[in-house]
Coordinates of C-alpha atoms in Angstrom, one line a residue:
M1 CA -37.8 -13.0 -1.8
N2 CA -38.5 -15.9 0.5
M3 CA -35.3 -16.9 2.2
A4 CA -35.2 -19.4 5.0
T5 CA -31.7 -18.6 6.3
A6 CA -30.2 -15.2 6.9
S7 CA -27.0 -14.4 5.0
P8 CA -23.8 -13.8 6.8
G9 CA -23.4 -10.0 7.3
A10 CA -27.2 -9.4 7.0
T11 CA -29.7 -8.4 9.6
D12 CA -32.6 -10.6 10.7
A13 CA -35.2 -8.3 9.3
P14 CA -38.1 -10.2 7.7
R15 CA -37.9 -10.6 4.0
P16 CA -40.9 -10.2 1.8
P17 CA -41.4 -12.1 -1.5
S18 CA -39.4 -10.8 -4.3
G19 CA -41.1 -8.0 -6.2
R20 CA -41.0 -4.4 -7.2
P21 CA -40.5 -2.0 -4.2
E22 CA -43.2 0.3 -3.2
K23 CA -43.0 3.9 -4.4
L24 CA -42.2 5.8 -1.2
R25 CA -40.6 9.2 -0.5
L26 CA -37.3 8.9 1.4
G27 CA -38.0 11.8 3.7
D28 CA -41.3 10.5 4.8
V29 CA -39.7 7.1 5.5
L30 CA -37.0 8.6 7.7
V31 CA -39.5 10.8 9.6
Q32 CA -41.7 7.8 10.2
Q33 CA -38.7 5.8 11.4
K34 CA -37.9 8.8 13.7
L35 CA -34.4 9.0 12.3
I36 CA -34.9 12.6 11.4
S37 CA -37.4 15.3 12.5
Q38 CA -40.0 17.0 10.3
E39 CA -38.0 20.2 10.7
Q40 CA -34.8 18.6 9.5
L41 CA -36.7 17.2 6.5
Q42 CA -38.1 20.6 5.6
Q43 CA -34.7 22.2 5.9
T44 CA -33.2 19.5 3.6
L45 CA -36.0 20.0 1.1
D46 CA -35.3 23.7 1.0
L47 CA -31.7 23.0 0.4
Q48 CA -32.5 20.5 -2.3
R49 CA -34.3 23.3 -4.3
T50 CA -31.1 25.3 -4.5
T51 CA -28.6 22.4 -5.0
G52 CA -30.6 19.9 -7.0
K53 CA -29.0 17.0 -5.0
K54 CA -30.9 14.0 -3.7
V55 CA -32.5 14.2 -0.2
G56 CA -30.5 11.3 1.1
R57 CA -27.1 12.7 -0.1
L58 CA -27.9 16.1 1.4
L59 CA -28.9 14.5 4.8
I60 CA -25.5 12.7 4.9
E61 CA -23.5 15.7 3.7
T62 CA -25.0 18.0 6.3
G63 CA -24.4 15.4 9.1
V64 CA -28.1 14.9 9.9
I65 CA -27.8 11.1 9.5
T66 CA -25.1 8.6 8.7
E67 CA -25.1 6.3 5.7
E68 CA -25.5 3.2 7.9
L69 CA -28.5 4.7 9.7
L70 CA -30.1 5.7 6.4
A71 CA -29.7 2.2 4.9
N72 CA -30.9 0.5 8.1
G73 CA -34.0 2.8 8.2
L74 CA -34.9 1.9 4.6
A75 CA -34.3 -1.8 5.3
R76 CA -36.8 -1.7 8.2
Q77 CA -39.4 0.3 6.3
L78 CA -39.2 -1.9 3.2
R79 CA -38.8 -5.1 5.3
V80 CA -35.7 -6.1 3.4
P81 CA -32.3 -7.1 4.9
F82 CA -29.5 -4.7 5.7
V83 CA -26.2 -6.2 4.6
N84 CA -22.7 -5.4 5.9
L85 CA -20.6 -5.6 2.7
K86 CA -17.3 -5.5 4.7
T87 CA -17.9 -8.9 6.2
F88 CA -20.2 -10.5 3.6
P89 CA -18.8 -13.8 2.0
F90 CA -19.0 -12.9 -1.6
R91 CA -18.8 -15.5 -4.4
A92 CA -17.0 -14.2 -7.5
D93 CA -19.3 -16.2 -9.9
V94 CA -22.4 -14.7 -8.4
V95 CA -21.0 -11.1 -8.3
K96 CA -20.0 -11.4 -12.0
L97 CA -23.6 -12.2 -13.0
L98 CA -23.9 -8.4 -13.3
P99 CA -21.3 -6.7 -15.5
E100 CA -19.1 -4.1 -13.8
A101 CA -20.4 -1.2 -16.0
A102 CA -24.0 -2.0 -15.0
A103 CA -23.1 -2.5 -11.3
R104 CA -21.5 0.9 -11.1
R105 CA -24.2 2.6 -13.1
F106 CA -27.1 1.4 -11.0
K107 CA -25.0 1.1 -7.7
A108 CA -26.0 -2.5 -7.4
L109 CA -24.2 -5.7 -6.4
V110 CA -25.4 -9.3 -6.7
L111 CA -25.0 -11.0 -3.3
E112 CA -26.7 -14.4 -3.5
D113 CA -28.3 -16.8 -6.0
K114 CA -31.1 -18.7 -4.4
G115 CA -32.3 -20.4 -7.6
D116 CA -35.6 -18.7 -8.1
V117 CA -34.4 -15.2 -7.0
L118 CA -31.2 -13.2 -6.9
L119 CA -30.5 -11.0 -3.8
V120 CA -29.1 -7.7 -5.0
A121 CA -27.7 -4.9 -2.9
L122 CA -28.8 -1.4 -3.8
A123 CA -27.5 1.9 -2.6
D124 CA -31.0 3.3 -3.1
P125 CA -33.7 0.6 -2.6
L126 CA -36.4 3.1 -3.6
D127 CA -34.9 3.5 -7.1
L128 CA -37.7 1.8 -9.3
F129 CA -35.8 2.5 -12.5
A130 CA -32.7 0.7 -11.3
Y131 CA -34.9 -2.2 -10.1
D132 CA -36.6 -2.5 -13.5
E133 CA -33.3 -2.3 -15.5
L134 CA -31.6 -4.9 -13.2
T135 CA -34.5 -7.3 -13.7
R136 CA -34.2 -6.9 -17.4
L137 CA -30.4 -7.3 -17.4
L138 CA -30.3 -10.3 -15.0
K139 CA -33.4 -12.0 -16.6
R140 CA -34.3 -13.2 -13.1
N141 CA -36.6 -12.2 -10.2
I142 CA -34.6 -10.1 -7.8
G143 CA -34.9 -9.3 -4.1
I144 CA -33.4 -6.1 -2.6
A145 CA -30.9 -5.6 0.2
A146 CA -30.1 -2.1 1.6
V147 CA -26.4 -1.1 1.9
P148 CA -24.4 2.1 2.5
E149 CA -23.4 3.7 -0.8
S150 CA -19.7 4.1 0.2
H151 CA -19.5 0.4 1.1
L152 CA -20.6 -0.4 -2.4
A153 CA -17.9 1.8 -4.0
L154 CA -15.2 0.0 -2.0
A155 CA -16.7 -3.4 -2.9
F156 CA -16.7 -2.6 -6.6
D157 CA -12.9 -1.9 -6.6
R158 CA -12.3 -5.1 -4.6
L159 CA -14.6 -7.5 -6.4
Y160 CA -14.4 -6.4 -10.0
R161 CA -10.7 -7.0 -10.4
R162 CA -9.4 -7.4 -13.9
T163 CA -8.2 -11.0 -13.6
E164 CA -10.5 -12.4 -16.3
E165 CA -9.9 -9.3 -18.6
I166 CA -6.1 -9.8 -18.2
S167 CA -6.3 -13.5 -18.9
G168 CA -8.6 -12.8 -21.9
L169 CA -6.2 -10.2 -23.3
A170 CA -3.3 -12.6 -22.8
R171 CA -5.1 -15.3 -24.8
A172 CA -5.8 -12.7 -27.5
L173 CA -2.1 -11.8 -27.6
E174 CA -1.2 -15.5 -27.9
K175 CA -3.5 -15.8 -31.0
D176 CA -2.1 -12.6 -32.4
L177 CA 1.5 -13.9 -32.1
G178 CA 0.8 -17.3 -33.6
D179 CA 3.4 -20.1 -33.5
A180 CA 6.2 -18.1 -35.2
V181 CA 6.9 -14.8 -33.4
D182 CA 7.9 -12.0 -35.8
F183 CA 9.3 -9.4 -33.5
G184 CA 9.8 -7.0 -36.4
E185 CA 6.0 -7.0 -37.1
L186 CA 5.3 -6.9 -33.4
T187 CA 7.5 -3.8 -32.9
A188 CA 5.6 -2.1 -35.7
S189 CA 2.2 -3.0 -34.3
V190 CA 2.6 -2.3 -30.6
G191 CA 2.3 1.4 -31.1
Q192 CA -1.3 1.0 -32.1
E193 CA -3.7 1.8 -29.3
G194 CA -5.8 -1.3 -29.9
A195 CA -2.9 -3.8 -29.9
P196 CA -3.5 -6.6 -27.4
V197 CA -0.2 -6.1 -25.7
V198 CA -1.0 -2.5 -25.0
R199 CA -4.4 -3.3 -23.6
L200 CA -3.0 -6.1 -21.5
L201 CA -0.4 -3.8 -19.9
Q202 CA -3.0 -1.1 -19.3
S203 CA -5.2 -3.7 -17.6
L204 CA -2.3 -4.9 -15.5
F205 CA -1.5 -1.4 -14.3
E206 CA -5.2 -0.6 -13.6
D207 CA -5.6 -3.7 -11.6
A208 CA -2.4 -3.2 -9.7
T209 CA -3.3 0.4 -8.7
Q210 CA -6.8 -0.6 -7.8
V211 CA -5.7 -3.1 -5.2
G212 CA -2.8 -0.9 -3.9
A213 CA 0.0 -3.0 -5.3
S214 CA 3.6 -1.7 -4.9
D215 CA 5.1 -4.0 -7.6
V216 CA 4.2 -6.0 -10.6
H217 CA 6.2 -9.2 -11.5
I218 CA 6.2 -10.7 -15.0
E219 CA 8.1 -14.0 -14.6
P220 CA 8.7 -16.6 -17.4
Q221 CA 8.6 -20.1 -16.1
E222 CA 9.3 -23.4 -17.9
G223 CA 5.8 -23.9 -19.4
F224 CA 4.0 -20.7 -18.7
L225 CA 4.3 -17.0 -17.9
Q226 CA 3.4 -16.0 -14.3
I227 CA 2.2 -12.5 -13.5
R228 CA 2.1 -11.5 -9.8
V229 CA 1.5 -8.3 -7.8
R230 CA 2.8 -7.4 -4.4
V231 CA 0.1 -6.1 -2.0
D232 CA 1.0 -5.2 1.6
G233 CA 4.5 -6.7 1.1
V234 CA 3.2 -10.1 0.0
L235 CA 3.0 -11.5 -3.6
Q236 CA -0.3 -12.6 -5.0
T237 CA -0.7 -14.4 -8.3
Q238 CA -2.6 -12.4 -10.8
T239 CA -2.7 -14.8 -13.7
Q240 CA -0.8 -17.4 -15.7
A241 CA -0.5 -17.2 -19.5
D242 CA 1.2 -18.8 -22.4
K243 CA 5.0 -18.2 -22.0
R244 CA 5.3 -16.9 -25.6
I245 CA 3.7 -13.6 -24.7
G246 CA 6.5 -12.8 -22.2
G247 CA 8.8 -11.6 -24.9
A248 CA 6.2 -9.2 -26.3
L249 CA 5.5 -7.8 -22.9
A250 CA 9.2 -7.3 -22.1
Q251 CA 9.8 -5.7 -25.5
R252 CA 6.9 -3.3 -25.1
L253 CA 8.0 -2.3 -21.5
K254 CA 11.5 -1.7 -22.8
L255 CA 10.2 0.6 -25.5
M256 CA 8.2 2.5 -22.9
A257 CA 11.3 2.9 -20.7
G258 CA 13.6 3.8 -23.6
L259 CA 15.8 0.7 -23.2
D260 CA 17.6 -1.4 -25.8
I261 CA 15.1 -3.9 -27.1
S262 CA 17.7 -5.9 -28.9
E263 CA 19.7 -6.6 -25.7
K264 CA 18.3 -9.6 -23.9
R265 CA 21.4 -11.0 -22.4
L266 CA 22.1 -8.3 -19.8
P267 CA 20.0 -6.7 -17.0
Q268 CA 18.5 -3.3 -17.8
D269 CA 16.9 -0.6 -15.7
G270 CA 14.6 2.3 -16.7
R271 CA 11.5 4.2 -15.9
F272 CA 8.4 5.7 -17.5
S273 CA 5.1 7.2 -16.5
V274 CA 1.5 6.1 -17.2
R275 CA -1.7 8.0 -16.5
L276 CA -4.5 6.1 -15.0
K277 CA -7.8 7.6 -13.9
D278 CA -6.4 11.1 -13.5
N279 CA -3.4 9.8 -11.5
T280 CA 0.2 9.7 -12.8
I281 CA 2.0 6.5 -11.9
D282 CA 5.8 6.5 -12.1
V283 CA 7.1 3.0 -13.0
R284 CA 10.6 1.8 -12.3
L285 CA 11.4 -1.1 -14.6
S286 CA 14.0 -3.8 -14.0
T287 CA 14.7 -6.6 -16.5
L288 CA 16.7 -9.7 -15.8
P289 CA 17.7 -12.5 -18.2
T290 CA 16.6 -15.8 -16.7
T291 CA 16.7 -19.4 -17.9
Y292 CA 13.2 -19.2 -19.6
G293 CA 13.3 -15.6 -20.8
E294 CA 13.4 -12.0 -19.5
S295 CA 11.9 -11.4 -16.1
A296 CA 10.4 -7.9 -15.6
V297 CA 9.7 -6.2 -12.3
M298 CA 7.9 -2.9 -12.0
R299 CA 7.8 -0.7 -8.9
L300 CA 4.8 1.6 -9.0
L301 CA 5.0 5.0 -7.4
N302 CA 1.7 7.0 -7.3
Q303 CA 2.6 10.7 -7.7
G304 CA -1.0 11.6 -6.8
A305 CA -0.8 9.9 -3.4
G306 CA 0.9 12.9 -1.7
M307 CA 3.8 13.0 0.7
R308 CA 3.6 11.3 4.1
R309 CA 4.2 13.4 7.2
L310 CA 6.4 12.2 10.0
D311 CA 3.4 12.1 12.4
T312 CA 1.5 9.7 10.1
I313 CA 4.1 7.0 9.4
G314 CA 3.5 5.2 12.7
M315 CA 6.6 6.2 14.7
P316 CA 6.0 6.2 18.5
A317 CA 5.4 9.6 20.0
D318 CA 8.5 9.7 22.2
M319 CA 10.7 8.5 19.4
L320 CA 9.2 11.0 17.0
K321 CA 10.1 13.8 19.4
R322 CA 13.7 12.6 19.6
F323 CA 13.9 12.3 15.9
R324 CA 12.6 15.8 15.3
D325 CA 15.2 17.1 17.8
V326 CA 17.9 15.4 15.7
L327 CA 16.5 16.9 12.5
S328 CA 16.6 20.4 14.0
R329 CA 20.4 20.3 14.2
S330 CA 22.4 22.2 11.6
S331 CA 25.0 19.5 11.0
G332 CA 25.7 15.7 11.3
M333 CA 24.6 12.6 9.5
V334 CA 21.3 10.8 10.1
L335 CA 20.9 7.3 8.6
V336 CA 17.7 5.3 8.0
T337 CA 18.5 1.5 7.7
G338 CA 16.6 -1.6 6.8
P339 CA 16.3 -4.1 3.9
T340 CA 14.8 -3.2 0.5
G341 CA 11.1 -2.4 0.7
S342 CA 11.1 -1.5 4.4
G343 CA 9.9 2.1 3.9
K344 CA 13.3 3.9 4.2
T345 CA 12.6 6.3 1.4
T346 CA 9.2 7.2 2.8
T347 CA 10.8 8.1 6.1
L348 CA 13.5 10.2 4.5
Y349 CA 11.0 12.1 2.3
A350 CA 8.8 12.7 5.4
A351 CA 11.8 14.1 7.2
L352 CA 12.6 16.4 4.3
A353 CA 9.0 17.6 4.2
E354 CA 9.4 18.4 7.9
I355 CA 12.6 20.5 7.6
N356 CA 12.1 22.0 4.2
A357 CA 11.9 25.8 4.6
A358 CA 12.4 28.8 2.4
E359 CA 15.6 29.8 4.2
L360 CA 17.2 26.3 3.6
K361 CA 19.0 25.0 0.5
V362 CA 18.1 21.3 0.2
I363 CA 19.7 19.1 -2.4
T364 CA 18.9 15.4 -3.0
V365 CA 21.1 12.9 -4.9
E366 CA 19.0 9.8 -5.8
D367 CA 18.8 6.8 -8.0
P368 CA 16.1 7.2 -9.2
V369 CA 14.2 10.4 -8.0
E370 CA 11.1 8.7 -6.7
Y371 CA 9.0 11.8 -5.7
R372 CA 9.2 15.3 -7.0
L373 CA 9.4 17.8 -4.1
P374 CA 8.7 21.5 -4.4
A375 CA 11.4 24.0 -3.7
I376 CA 14.1 21.3 -3.5
T377 CA 16.9 20.6 -5.9
Q378 CA 16.8 17.0 -7.0
V379 CA 19.5 15.2 -9.0
Q380 CA 19.3 11.7 -10.4
V381 CA 22.6 9.8 -10.8
N382 CA 23.5 8.1 -14.1
D383 CA 26.3 5.6 -14.0
K384 CA 26.3 5.3 -17.8
I385 CA 27.8 8.8 -18.0
E386 CA 29.8 8.5 -14.8
L387 CA 27.3 10.7 -12.9
T388 CA 27.8 8.7 -9.7
F389 CA 26.7 9.4 -6.1
S390 CA 30.2 10.5 -5.1
R391 CA 30.7 12.8 -8.1
V392 CA 27.3 14.5 -7.7
L393 CA 27.9 14.7 -3.9
R394 CA 31.2 16.6 -4.5
A395 CA 29.4 19.0 -6.8
C396 CA 26.6 19.5 -4.3
L397 CA 29.0 20.8 -1.7
R398 CA 29.9 23.6 -4.1
Q399 CA 26.2 24.6 -4.3
D400 CA 26.1 25.9 -0.8
P401 CA 23.5 23.4 0.6
D402 CA 22.2 23.3 4.2
V403 CA 20.7 19.9 3.9
I404 CA 21.8 17.0 1.6
L405 CA 19.8 13.8 1.1
V406 CA 21.9 10.9 -0.4
G407 CA 19.6 8.1 -1.7
E408 CA 22.0 5.4 -0.5
M409 CA 25.5 4.9 1.0
R410 CA 26.6 2.4 -1.7
D411 CA 30.4 2.5 -1.3
A412 CA 33.2 3.8 1.0
E413 CA 33.8 6.9 -1.2
T414 CA 30.2 8.1 -1.0
A415 CA 30.0 7.4 2.7
E416 CA 33.3 9.2 3.4
I417 CA 32.2 12.3 1.3
G418 CA 28.9 12.3 3.1
L419 CA 30.5 12.1 6.6
R420 CA 33.0 14.9 5.6
A421 CA 30.0 17.0 4.6
A422 CA 28.4 16.3 8.0
I423 CA 31.6 17.4 9.8
T424 CA 31.8 20.7 7.8
G425 CA 28.4 22.0 8.8
H426 CA 25.8 20.2 6.7
L427 CA 22.9 18.0 7.7
V428 CA 23.2 14.8 5.7
L429 CA 20.4 12.3 5.4
S430 CA 20.9 8.9 3.8
T431 CA 20.0 5.1 3.9
L432 CA 22.1 2.0 4.5
H433 CA 21.3 -1.7 4.3
T434 CA 21.9 -3.1 7.9
R435 CA 19.9 -5.4 10.1
D436 CA 19.4 -3.0 13.1
A437 CA 20.5 0.4 14.4
I438 CA 23.3 -1.0 16.6
G439 CA 25.1 -2.6 13.7
T440 CA 25.2 0.5 11.5
P441 CA 28.4 2.1 12.8
F442 CA 30.2 -1.2 12.3
R443 CA 28.9 -1.4 8.7
L444 CA 30.4 2.0 8.0
L445 CA 33.7 0.8 9.5
D446 CA 33.5 -2.4 7.5
M447 CA 33.1 -0.2 4.3
G448 CA 36.5 1.4 5.1
V449 CA 35.4 4.7 6.6
P450 CA 37.8 6.0 9.3
A451 CA 36.5 5.5 12.9
F452 CA 37.0 9.1 13.9
M453 CA 34.7 10.2 11.1
V454 CA 31.9 7.8 12.1
A455 CA 32.2 8.9 15.8
T456 CA 32.2 12.6 15.1
S457 CA 29.7 12.8 12.2
L458 CA 27.0 10.2 12.9
Q459 CA 24.2 11.8 14.9
A460 CA 21.5 9.1 14.9
V461 CA 20.4 5.9 13.2
I462 CA 16.8 4.8 12.6
A463 CA 16.2 1.1 11.8
Q464 CA 12.8 0.1 10.5
R465 CA 10.6 -2.7 9.0
L466 CA 7.1 -2.8 7.6
L467 CA 4.6 -5.2 9.1
R468 CA 1.0 -5.9 8.0
L469 CA -1.9 -4.7 10.2
N470 CA -4.8 -7.0 11.2
C471 CA -8.0 -6.5 9.3
Q472 CA -10.4 -4.9 11.8
E473 CA -13.5 -6.4 10.1
C474 CA -12.6 -10.0 10.9
L475 CA -10.5 -9.5 14.0
A476 CA -10.7 -12.5 16.5
P477 CA -8.8 -13.9 19.5
H478 CA -5.8 -16.0 18.6
T479 CA -4.2 -19.0 20.3
P480 CA -0.3 -18.6 20.1
T481 CA 1.7 -21.4 18.5
P482 CA 4.7 -22.8 20.5
Q483 CA 7.1 -20.5 18.6
E484 CA 4.9 -17.5 19.2
Q485 CA 4.5 -18.4 22.9
S486 CA 8.3 -18.6 23.3
W487 CA 8.7 -15.2 21.8
M488 CA 6.1 -13.7 24.0
E489 CA 7.7 -15.1 27.1
A490 CA 11.0 -13.6 26.2
M491 CA 9.5 -10.2 25.5
L492 CA 6.8 -9.7 28.2
E493 CA 7.3 -8.5 31.7
P494 CA 7.0 -11.2 34.5
G495 CA 3.4 -11.9 35.2
E496 CA 2.1 -9.9 32.2
V497 CA -0.7 -11.6 30.3
L498 CA -1.1 -10.9 26.6
K499 CA -4.3 -11.8 24.6
P500 CA -3.2 -11.6 21.0
K501 CA -5.6 -11.2 18.1
R502 CA -5.5 -11.7 14.3
G503 CA -7.7 -11.4 11.3
L504 CA -9.5 -14.6 10.2
G505 CA -9.9 -13.5 6.6
C506 CA -12.9 -11.9 5.0
S507 CA -14.0 -10.2 1.8
Q508 CA -12.7 -6.9 3.0
C509 CA -9.1 -8.2 3.2
N510 CA -9.4 -10.7 0.3
G511 CA -9.1 -13.6 2.8
T512 CA -5.6 -12.6 4.1
G513 CA -6.6 -11.4 7.5
Y514 CA -4.5 -8.3 7.0
S515 CA -5.2 -4.8 5.6
G516 CA -2.6 -2.1 5.3
R517 CA 0.9 -1.8 6.7
Q518 CA 2.7 0.2 9.3
G519 CA 6.4 0.8 10.2
V520 CA 8.1 -0.4 13.3
Y521 CA 11.2 1.6 14.4
E522 CA 14.1 1.9 16.7
L523 CA 16.3 5.0 17.1
L524 CA 19.9 5.0 18.3
E525 CA 21.4 8.4 19.2
M526 CA 25.1 8.8 19.4
D527 CA 26.0 10.3 22.8
A528 CA 29.4 10.9 24.3
A529 CA 29.8 7.3 25.7
L530 CA 28.9 5.8 22.3
T531 CA 31.1 8.2 20.4
H532 CA 34.1 7.4 22.7
A533 CA 33.6 3.7 22.2
A534 CA 33.4 4.1 18.4
T535 CA 36.5 6.3 18.4
Q536 CA 38.4 3.6 20.3
S537 CA 37.2 0.9 17.9
D538 CA 36.0 -1.0 20.9
P539 CA 33.0 -3.2 19.7
A540 CA 32.3 -4.9 23.0
T541 CA 32.0 -1.6 24.9
F542 CA 30.0 0.0 22.1
L543 CA 27.5 -3.0 22.0
K544 CA 27.1 -3.0 25.7
T545 CA 26.5 0.7 25.9
A546 CA 24.2 0.8 22.9
R547 CA 22.0 -2.1 24.2
E548 CA 21.6 -0.3 27.5
R549 CA 20.4 2.8 25.5
M550 CA 18.1 0.7 23.4
K551 CA 16.5 -1.3 26.2
G552 CA 12.7 -1.3 25.7
Q553 CA 13.0 0.8 22.5
T554 CA 13.9 -1.8 19.8
M555 CA 11.8 -2.7 16.8
A556 CA 10.8 -5.9 18.6
F557 CA 9.2 -3.9 21.5
H558 CA 7.5 -1.6 19.0
A559 CA 6.0 -4.6 17.3
L560 CA 5.0 -6.0 20.7
Q561 CA 3.0 -2.7 21.4
L562 CA 1.1 -3.3 18.2
V563 CA 0.4 -6.9 19.2
R564 CA -0.9 -5.6 22.6
S565 CA -3.3 -3.2 20.9
G566 CA -4.6 -5.8 18.5
K567 CA -3.3 -3.9 15.5
T568 CA -1.1 -6.8 14.3
S569 CA -0.6 -10.5 14.9
L570 CA 2.1 -12.5 16.6
A571 CA 2.8 -14.2 13.3
E572 CA 3.5 -10.9 11.6
A573 CA 5.7 -9.7 14.4
L574 CA 7.8 -12.9 14.0
R575 CA 7.6 -12.8 10.2
I576 CA 9.6 -9.6 9.9
G577 CA 12.6 -11.5 11.4
F578 CA 13.2 -10.6 15.0
D579 CA 15.8 -12.6 16.8
S580 CA 14.4 -13.6 20.3
D581 CA 17.9 -14.4 21.6
G582 CA 19.0 -10.8 20.9
D583 CA 15.9 -9.4 22.4
E584 CA 16.5 -11.4 25.6
A585 CA 20.0 -10.1 25.8
M586 CA 18.7 -6.6 25.6
L587 CA 16.2 -7.4 28.3
G588 CA 18.8 -8.8 30.6

């Protein structure tokens, strides 16, 4: 493996010509490198006799050595490069030289094609059997690079996405349909496990869950069918296919959700569950008739992901303490506000998990029930049989509840019943679509709820958004744009200097510069002054008092804290829609 230039993400260790690695014992190598002692090796060998596990795995599990140190030690001993897969600039065509099944079996990844030799990352560079099999499969001379095994596992999920498989299945379905689509025959065939439409949908779901997508969009366009997934709140194109398969996909999804397959003129909503890799995924399906066919959007809810706790959703410590104080009260209404997809349900469920106790009767009224919670009575509304929010809420009050969660305050009747329940000794949690916390009481008044009920029942309002976090693997200093500079000047204290950062884009974040999301929050508690202003229907006084209470505690300031710490970018803070004029008013 004679390489003149070092690869990005690799060490400068000298590289020998390509060839079969020496047969060495791992323990001896690590002792020679002084990474472990002879005593530690002997203890590990004794443990190996009882467990049967490999020496390297036992050393890592017992905390004697880390994966990175192990891989680095092997790289130095074998005079091969150590590669950081998190920042390595992969090329899809090179990676795909080795099929996914073989890559996972031998724990190997093709990194570079240098013409006469392929550079292959191996979790165990001493595995002679893997080396021989890879040489046979690739039909090329190979050189070895050492990498931590856990980094390989993450790289497999990231690099071996099912884009080609999905496109291939889409093409197979096109051929299966032919020019004249016989939906009667298609309906009879889709139940077969091997049908192309079934395999295509399975691949779509597997790919979406693999990359952590929250939604899958199947959108018929004028000349093609577009399939996209939403990752970290941003849509990414998965593939484009012949528009003729759109009808078959929509029909199969309707069958899975128990919807009317003959009705294509009206929107429909349903849900179903799929099981993927020992995980159960709840799918909420929405169909919409468009100019070029039925658009289908699926929200994916992973039942195996577990419930979030309040102390893990990113709420600032001081705000979290205040919110917990509110939740400890026996009555009143608490609203969580924000646009669709801002994490309101996650916050409410985390709050329920916090207050759920054996001595409390908790009832939820939802559309739909997104997560099943133990020891909680959950009801799903059904407008088709007139099982509405308001009707279920009235019935709930006769069930002697202590805490009631209402999925959404959709109308004045539901809001009024919820507020009356809060007055009469129940803690009521719900959501509302408003821009910020301060505007929430006015939204309730606009819905027609009496002012005295809002003033006496509403205890607190949380407003929130989700913003993307910088990828920590490719984080770098950032020069603000004029718009970003203007926002910073409005937000920062006089004389404060902020050095913003943002991700440049790497293989770890699929070139986006972002990895993961976090909530930003603001909390407005209704005190005596705010209650009096709301009772008097005095918007000017209410706004002035509320802004004084919220000074330095808005979502904008929370986002600014994340920018200060390098967790997010200025562009992301601006993207979620803060109004700098409003922020300046709060400052002043």
